[in-house]
Amino acid sequence: DSRRAIEIVLNGLSGPIKVNGKDYNSVMAPLSQLNDDEIAHILTFVNNGFGNKGDRVLPEDVTKVRATTTRPPGSGH
């Protein structure tokens, strides 16, 4: 889900999650200091690298999520 991925990059993530049946429990700091183009390029790379075949994330997608998501306390943007 591109929106969820964008939200994670913008707002960070902490606590337990399950990815492809595997449990993880760590912290990813928010990267909201990156501009929309940078985030779109990074997520497009992840979506299509490492043997993945995913969709392209556009800067406009990031702009929309950035404008409509609530930032956690202490985040930069």
Short mmCIF file of the C-alpha atoms (twelve columns), coordinates in Angstrom:
data_MODEL
# 
_entry.id   MODEL 
# 
loop_
_atom_site.group_PDB 
_atom_site.id 
_atom_site.type_symbol 
_atom_site.label_atom_id 
_atom_site.label_alt_id 
_atom_site.label_comp_id 
_atom_site.label_asym_id 
_atom_site.label_seq_id 
_atom_site.Cartn_x 
_atom_site.Cartn_y 
_atom_site.Cartn_z 
_atom_site.pdbx_PDB_model_num 
ATOM 1  C CA . ASP A 1  0.000  0.000   0.000  1 
ATOM 2  C CA . SER A 2  1.729  3.160   -1.221 1 
ATOM 3  C CA . ARG A 3  -0.109 5.457   1.182  1 
ATOM 4  C CA . ARG A 4  0.979  3.366   4.179  1 
ATOM 5  C CA . ALA A 5  4.589  3.331   2.961  1 
ATOM 6  C CA . ILE A 6  4.576  7.111   2.504  1 
ATOM 7  C CA . GLU A 7  3.100  7.601   5.987  1 
ATOM 8  C CA . ILE A 8  5.827  5.410   7.484  1 
ATOM 9  C CA . VAL A 9  8.603  7.370   5.759  1 
ATOM 10 C CA . LEU A 10 7.067  10.712  6.791  1 
ATOM 11 C CA . ASN A 11 6.087  9.794   10.358 1 
ATOM 12 C CA . GLY A 12 8.358  6.901   11.292 1 
ATOM 13 C CA . LEU A 13 7.259  3.641   12.887 1 
ATOM 14 C CA . SER A 14 7.932  1.893   16.164 1 
ATOM 15 C CA . GLY A 15 6.738  -1.215  17.907 1 
ATOM 16 C CA . PRO A 16 5.957  -4.722  16.758 1 
ATOM 17 C CA . ILE A 17 4.884  -5.388  13.169 1 
ATOM 18 C CA . LYS A 18 4.584  -8.490  11.003 1 
ATOM 19 C CA . VAL A 19 5.931  -8.428  7.435  1 
ATOM 20 C CA . ASN A 20 5.438  -11.441 5.189  1 
ATOM 21 C CA . GLY A 21 4.820  -13.592 8.268  1 
ATOM 22 C CA . LYS A 22 7.972  -12.437 10.063 1 
ATOM 23 C CA . ASP A 23 7.843  -10.441 13.317 1 
ATOM 24 C CA . TYR A 24 9.872  -7.250  13.782 1 
ATOM 25 C CA . ASN A 25 10.073 -4.881  16.742 1 
ATOM 26 C CA . SER A 26 12.247 -1.834  16.188 1 
ATOM 27 C CA . VAL A 27 12.178 1.890   15.467 1 
ATOM 28 C CA . MET A 28 12.329 3.767   12.180 1 
ATOM 29 C CA . ALA A 29 12.807 7.484   12.667 1 
ATOM 30 C CA . PRO A 30 10.638 9.857   10.612 1 
ATOM 31 C CA . LEU A 31 12.286 11.112  7.431  1 
ATOM 32 C CA . SER A 32 9.962  14.061  6.907  1 
ATOM 33 C CA . GLN A 33 12.938 16.325  6.155  1 
ATOM 34 C CA . LEU A 34 13.162 14.673  2.725  1 
ATOM 35 C CA . ASN A 35 11.252 16.418  -0.050 1 
ATOM 36 C CA . ASP A 36 8.370  14.755  -1.889 1 
ATOM 37 C CA . ASP A 37 10.482 13.907  -4.932 1 
ATOM 38 C CA . GLU A 38 13.150 12.199  -2.805 1 
ATOM 39 C CA . ILE A 39 10.567 10.124  -0.925 1 
ATOM 40 C CA . ALA A 40 8.845  9.127   -4.172 1 
ATOM 41 C CA . HIS A 41 12.139 7.988   -5.709 1 
ATOM 42 C CA . ILE A 42 13.174 6.008   -2.622 1 
ATOM 43 C CA . LEU A 43 9.827  4.216   -2.376 1 
ATOM 44 C CA . THR A 44 9.759  3.494   -6.111 1 
ATOM 45 C CA . PHE A 45 13.222 1.949   -5.770 1 
ATOM 46 C CA . VAL A 46 12.120 -0.210  -2.829 1 
ATOM 47 C CA . ASN A 47 8.926  -1.203  -4.655 1 
ATOM 48 C CA . ASN A 48 10.949 -2.395  -7.647 1 
ATOM 49 C CA . GLY A 49 14.272 -3.471  -6.144 1 
ATOM 50 C CA . PHE A 50 15.265 -6.632  -4.326 1 
ATOM 51 C CA . GLY A 51 13.189 -8.786  -6.680 1 
ATOM 52 C CA . ASN A 52 10.013 -6.771  -6.061 1 
ATOM 53 C CA . LYS A 53 7.666  -5.770  -8.865 1 
ATOM 54 C CA . GLY A 54 5.724  -2.841  -7.501 1 
ATOM 55 C CA . ASP A 55 4.136  0.394   -8.536 1 
ATOM 56 C CA . ARG A 56 5.811  3.729   -9.089 1 
ATOM 57 C CA . VAL A 57 5.285  6.313   -6.350 1 
ATOM 58 C CA . LEU A 58 4.835  9.825   -7.689 1 
ATOM 59 C CA . PRO A 59 5.861  13.040  -5.914 1 
ATOM 60 C CA . GLU A 60 2.199  14.098  -6.135 1 
ATOM 61 C CA . ASP A 61 1.259  11.019  -4.086 1 
ATOM 62 C CA . VAL A 62 3.683  12.076  -1.354 1 
ATOM 63 C CA . THR A 63 2.423  15.678  -1.451 1 
ATOM 64 C CA . LYS A 64 -1.145 14.482  -0.930 1 
ATOM 65 C CA . VAL A 65 -0.246 12.208  1.996  1 
ATOM 66 C CA . ARG A 66 1.973  14.870  3.589  1 
ATOM 67 C CA . ALA A 67 -0.923 17.353  3.459  1 
ATOM 68 C CA . THR A 68 -3.515 14.947  4.884  1 
ATOM 69 C CA . THR A 69 -1.681 12.965  7.557  1 
ATOM 70 C CA . THR A 70 -1.272 13.973  11.175 1 
ATOM 71 C CA . ARG A 71 2.319  14.199  12.321 1 
ATOM 72 C CA . PRO A 72 3.349  12.636  15.602 1 
ATOM 73 C CA . PRO A 73 4.671  14.986  18.315 1 
ATOM 74 C CA . GLY A 74 8.239  16.090  17.631 1 
ATOM 75 C CA . SER A 75 8.274  15.350  13.907 1 
ATOM 76 C CA . GLY A 76 9.866  17.947  11.667 1 
ATOM 77 C CA . HIS A 77 7.268  18.613  8.973  1 
# 
